[in-house]
Amino acid sequence: MHSDSAILALGVLAFCGGLIDAAVGGGGLVQVPALLHALPGHSLATVFGTNKLAALAGNVSSIFNYLKRVKIIWRLMLPTMTSAFVFAFLGALSVSLVPKAFMEYVVFFVLIAMAVYTFAKKDLGRVHSNIQCGRKEIWLGIFLGGAMGFYDGVFGPGSGSLLLFIFVKYFGFDFLNASASAKLVNLGTFSAALLFFIPSGHVLWTIGGVVAICNMAGAVTGTFLAMRYGSGFIRIFFLLLLLFLIGRMGLAIVSPT
């Protein structure tokens, strides 16, 4: 049994995770540790499965709000989403084959590089470029979507933030459009992961439902803030999140417990 106070604390953290995830990605770095603390008697797979259920609910709610304001480049997004979906499922299947410690080191240094680059490029992501979405961009989207999908299936933390940076850096999106596009890709990766976790019985539906509702409320709030204050706000929020992720992952690497 879970105490009311524990459920309340989990709900508050799920709200925060949904808010962060809707605006800049990376909400899993808040929500997963909260679930680990609240579900000490359950396997890591069950924690991940329950988290994916809640994250998918928040993701869907934020996408509907973004679609009202952001013009999606479907010619690029559909193949990118499909690639991410396929490789996320393959990543989930091969999760035991990829050393998590190795992935932590790789992502840790990638986050540092992203933070330095974004801070140095003051105008990065402030203006949305009307890119020519040709064959080259589509194949790049398929490749990067597949790589991020596989990462999300194998490990996951920070995938939304990595996707946001990819759309800003490689496709010329502003932060608002990049955030909306990252949510669409995560829609595919979360769905693929659940196709693995649900049949294997690794989803706690009651806890997952409570966390999902709170995550959705946070996602609606995060989407509102992102659209209300625009790309400048998301850029600052993104940099703050990167610093948080770098600090958190750095501590996990130095003091693994």
Coordinates of C-alpha atoms in Angstrom, one line a residue:
M1 CA 0.0 0.0 0.0
H2 CA 1.1 3.5 -0.7
S3 CA 0.4 6.3 1.8
D4 CA -1.6 9.4 0.8
S5 CA 1.4 11.6 1.4
A6 CA 3.6 9.5 -0.9
I7 CA 0.9 9.6 -3.6
L8 CA 0.6 13.4 -3.1
A9 CA 4.3 13.9 -3.4
L10 CA 4.4 11.7 -6.5
G11 CA 1.6 13.7 -8.0
V12 CA 3.4 17.0 -7.4
L13 CA 6.6 15.7 -9.0
A14 CA 4.7 14.3 -11.9
F15 CA 3.1 17.7 -12.4
C16 CA 6.6 19.3 -12.5
G17 CA 7.9 16.6 -14.8
G18 CA 5.0 17.2 -17.2
L19 CA 5.6 21.0 -17.1
I20 CA 9.3 20.6 -17.9
D21 CA 8.8 18.0 -20.5
A22 CA 6.1 20.0 -22.4
A23 CA 8.4 23.1 -22.6
V24 CA 11.9 21.7 -23.1
G25 CA 11.9 17.9 -22.6
G26 CA 13.8 16.1 -19.9
G27 CA 10.8 15.7 -17.5
G28 CA 11.7 12.0 -17.0
L29 CA 14.7 13.1 -15.0
V30 CA 12.2 14.4 -12.4
Q31 CA 9.5 11.7 -12.8
V32 CA 11.6 8.5 -12.9
P33 CA 13.5 9.2 -9.6
A34 CA 10.2 10.0 -8.0
L35 CA 8.7 6.7 -9.2
L36 CA 11.8 4.8 -8.1
H37 CA 11.4 6.3 -4.6
A38 CA 7.7 5.6 -4.5
L39 CA 7.9 2.0 -5.8
P40 CA 10.9 0.4 -4.0
G41 CA 9.5 -3.1 -4.2
H42 CA 9.1 -3.1 -8.0
S43 CA 11.5 -3.8 -10.8
L44 CA 13.2 -1.1 -12.9
A45 CA 11.2 -2.3 -15.9
T46 CA 7.9 -1.7 -14.0
V47 CA 9.1 1.8 -13.0
F48 CA 10.0 2.6 -16.6
G49 CA 6.8 1.1 -18.0
T50 CA 4.6 3.1 -15.5
N51 CA 6.6 6.3 -16.3
K52 CA 6.1 5.8 -20.1
L53 CA 2.4 5.5 -19.6
A54 CA 2.2 8.8 -17.7
A55 CA 4.7 10.5 -20.1
L56 CA 2.6 9.4 -23.1
A57 CA -0.5 11.0 -21.6
G58 CA 1.3 14.2 -20.9
N59 CA 2.8 14.2 -24.4
V60 CA -0.5 13.8 -26.1
S61 CA -2.1 16.6 -24.2
S62 CA 0.8 19.0 -25.0
I63 CA 0.8 18.0 -28.7
F64 CA -2.9 19.0 -29.1
N65 CA -2.1 22.4 -27.6
Y66 CA 1.0 22.9 -29.8
L67 CA -0.9 22.0 -32.9
K68 CA -3.2 25.0 -32.4
R69 CA -0.3 27.4 -32.7
V70 CA 2.6 25.7 -34.4
K71 CA 2.8 24.8 -38.1
I72 CA 4.2 21.3 -38.3
I73 CA 6.4 20.3 -41.3
W74 CA 4.7 16.9 -41.8
R75 CA 6.9 16.0 -44.8
L76 CA 9.8 15.9 -42.4
M77 CA 8.0 14.8 -39.3
L78 CA 6.2 11.7 -40.5
P79 CA 9.3 9.7 -41.6
T80 CA 11.2 11.0 -38.6
M81 CA 8.5 9.8 -36.2
T82 CA 8.2 6.4 -38.0
S83 CA 12.0 5.8 -37.7
A84 CA 11.9 6.8 -34.1
F85 CA 9.0 4.4 -33.4
V86 CA 10.7 1.4 -35.0
F87 CA 14.1 2.0 -33.4
A88 CA 12.6 2.8 -30.0
F89 CA 11.0 -0.7 -30.0
L90 CA 14.3 -2.3 -31.1
G91 CA 16.1 -0.3 -28.3
A92 CA 13.6 -1.7 -25.7
L93 CA 14.2 -5.2 -27.0
S94 CA 18.0 -4.8 -26.8
V95 CA 18.1 -2.9 -23.5
S96 CA 20.1 -5.7 -21.8
L97 CA 22.8 -5.6 -24.5
V98 CA 23.8 -1.9 -24.1
P99 CA 25.8 -1.0 -21.0
K100 CA 23.8 1.8 -19.2
A101 CA 27.1 3.2 -17.7
F102 CA 28.4 3.7 -21.2
M103 CA 25.2 5.5 -22.2
E104 CA 25.4 7.7 -19.1
Y105 CA 28.9 8.9 -20.0
V106 CA 28.0 9.6 -23.6
V107 CA 24.9 11.6 -22.7
F108 CA 26.7 13.5 -20.0
F109 CA 29.3 14.8 -22.4
V110 CA 26.7 15.5 -25.1
L111 CA 24.7 17.6 -22.6
I112 CA 27.8 19.6 -21.8
A113 CA 28.5 20.2 -25.5
M114 CA 24.9 21.2 -26.1
A115 CA 24.9 23.7 -23.2
V116 CA 28.2 25.3 -24.3
Y117 CA 27.0 25.6 -27.9
T118 CA 23.6 27.0 -27.0
F119 CA 25.0 29.5 -24.6
A120 CA 27.7 30.6 -27.1
K121 CA 25.2 31.0 -30.0
K122 CA 23.0 33.8 -28.6
D123 CA 20.6 33.8 -31.6
L124 CA 20.3 30.0 -31.8
G125 CA 16.6 29.0 -32.0
R126 CA 15.2 32.6 -31.8
V127 CA 14.1 32.7 -35.4
H128 CA 12.3 29.9 -37.3
S129 CA 13.9 29.3 -40.7
N130 CA 11.8 28.2 -43.6
I131 CA 13.9 25.3 -44.5
Q132 CA 13.7 23.6 -47.9
C133 CA 12.6 20.1 -46.8
G134 CA 14.2 18.0 -49.6
R135 CA 15.4 14.5 -49.7
K136 CA 18.6 15.3 -47.8
E137 CA 16.6 16.8 -44.8
I138 CA 14.2 13.8 -44.8
W139 CA 17.0 11.3 -44.7
L140 CA 18.7 13.2 -42.0
G141 CA 15.4 13.2 -40.0
I142 CA 15.1 9.5 -40.5
F143 CA 18.7 8.9 -39.3
L144 CA 18.5 11.2 -36.3
G145 CA 15.0 10.1 -35.4
G146 CA 16.2 6.4 -35.5
A147 CA 19.2 7.2 -33.3
M148 CA 17.1 9.1 -30.7
G149 CA 14.4 6.4 -30.8
F150 CA 16.9 3.7 -30.1
Y151 CA 18.4 5.8 -27.3
D152 CA 15.0 6.4 -25.8
G153 CA 14.2 2.7 -25.9
V154 CA 17.5 1.7 -24.3
F155 CA 18.0 4.4 -21.8
G156 CA 15.7 7.5 -22.2
P157 CA 16.6 10.3 -19.8
G158 CA 17.0 13.6 -21.6
S159 CA 15.8 12.4 -25.0
G160 CA 13.3 15.2 -25.3
S161 CA 16.0 17.8 -24.7
L162 CA 18.3 16.1 -27.2
L163 CA 15.5 16.1 -29.8
L164 CA 14.8 19.8 -29.2
F165 CA 18.5 20.7 -29.8
I166 CA 18.5 18.6 -33.0
F167 CA 15.6 20.4 -34.5
V168 CA 17.1 23.8 -33.6
K169 CA 20.7 23.0 -34.7
Y170 CA 20.1 20.8 -37.8
F171 CA 16.8 22.0 -39.2
G172 CA 16.8 25.7 -38.3
F173 CA 13.6 25.6 -36.1
D174 CA 13.1 28.1 -33.4
F175 CA 12.7 26.7 -29.9
L176 CA 8.9 26.8 -30.0
N177 CA 8.6 24.8 -33.2
A178 CA 11.4 22.5 -32.1
S179 CA 9.6 21.8 -28.8
A180 CA 6.4 20.9 -30.7
S181 CA 8.3 18.7 -33.1
A182 CA 10.2 16.9 -30.4
K183 CA 6.9 16.0 -28.7
L184 CA 5.7 14.4 -32.0
V185 CA 8.9 12.2 -32.1
N186 CA 8.5 11.3 -28.5
L187 CA 4.9 10.2 -29.2
G188 CA 6.4 7.5 -31.4
T189 CA 9.1 6.5 -28.9
F190 CA 6.8 6.3 -25.9
S191 CA 4.2 4.3 -27.8
A192 CA 6.8 1.9 -29.0
A193 CA 8.2 1.4 -25.5
L194 CA 4.7 0.7 -24.2
L195 CA 4.2 -2.0 -26.9
F196 CA 7.1 -3.7 -25.1
F197 CA 6.2 -2.9 -21.4
I198 CA 2.4 -3.5 -21.4
P199 CA 2.4 -7.1 -22.8
S200 CA 5.2 -8.0 -20.4
G201 CA 3.1 -6.8 -17.4
H202 CA 5.4 -3.9 -16.5
V203 CA 2.8 -1.1 -16.0
L204 CA 1.1 -0.3 -12.7
W205 CA -2.2 1.0 -14.0
T206 CA -3.5 2.7 -10.8
I207 CA -0.3 4.5 -9.9
G208 CA 0.3 5.2 -13.6
G209 CA -3.2 6.7 -13.9
V210 CA -2.6 9.1 -11.0
V211 CA 0.8 10.1 -12.3
A212 CA -0.6 10.5 -15.8
I213 CA -3.3 12.9 -14.7
C214 CA -0.8 15.0 -12.9
N215 CA 1.6 14.8 -15.8
M216 CA -1.1 16.0 -18.2
A217 CA -1.9 19.0 -15.9
G218 CA 1.8 19.9 -15.9
A219 CA 2.0 19.4 -19.7
V220 CA -0.9 21.8 -20.3
T221 CA 0.8 24.4 -18.0
G222 CA 4.2 23.9 -19.7
T223 CA 2.7 24.3 -23.1
F224 CA 0.8 27.4 -22.1
L225 CA 4.0 29.0 -20.8
A226 CA 6.0 28.0 -23.9
M227 CA 3.4 29.5 -26.3
R228 CA 2.8 32.5 -24.1
Y229 CA 6.4 33.6 -23.7
G230 CA 7.9 32.1 -26.9
S231 CA 11.3 30.9 -28.0
G232 CA 13.3 33.3 -25.8
F233 CA 11.6 31.8 -22.7
I234 CA 12.2 28.2 -23.9
R235 CA 15.9 29.0 -24.6
I236 CA 16.5 30.2 -21.0
F237 CA 14.5 27.3 -19.6
F238 CA 16.4 24.9 -21.9
L239 CA 19.8 26.1 -20.6
L240 CA 18.7 25.9 -17.0
L241 CA 17.4 22.3 -17.6
L242 CA 20.7 21.4 -19.2
L243 CA 22.6 22.6 -16.2
F244 CA 20.3 20.6 -13.9
L245 CA 20.7 17.5 -16.1
I246 CA 24.5 17.8 -16.2
G247 CA 24.7 18.2 -12.4
R248 CA 22.3 15.3 -11.8
M249 CA 24.0 13.0 -14.2
G250 CA 27.5 14.1 -13.0
L251 CA 26.6 13.2 -9.4
A252 CA 25.2 9.8 -10.6
I253 CA 28.4 9.1 -12.4
V254 CA 30.7 10.2 -9.5
S255 CA 28.6 8.6 -6.8
P256 CA 26.6 5.6 -8.2
T257 CA 24.3 4.2 -5.6

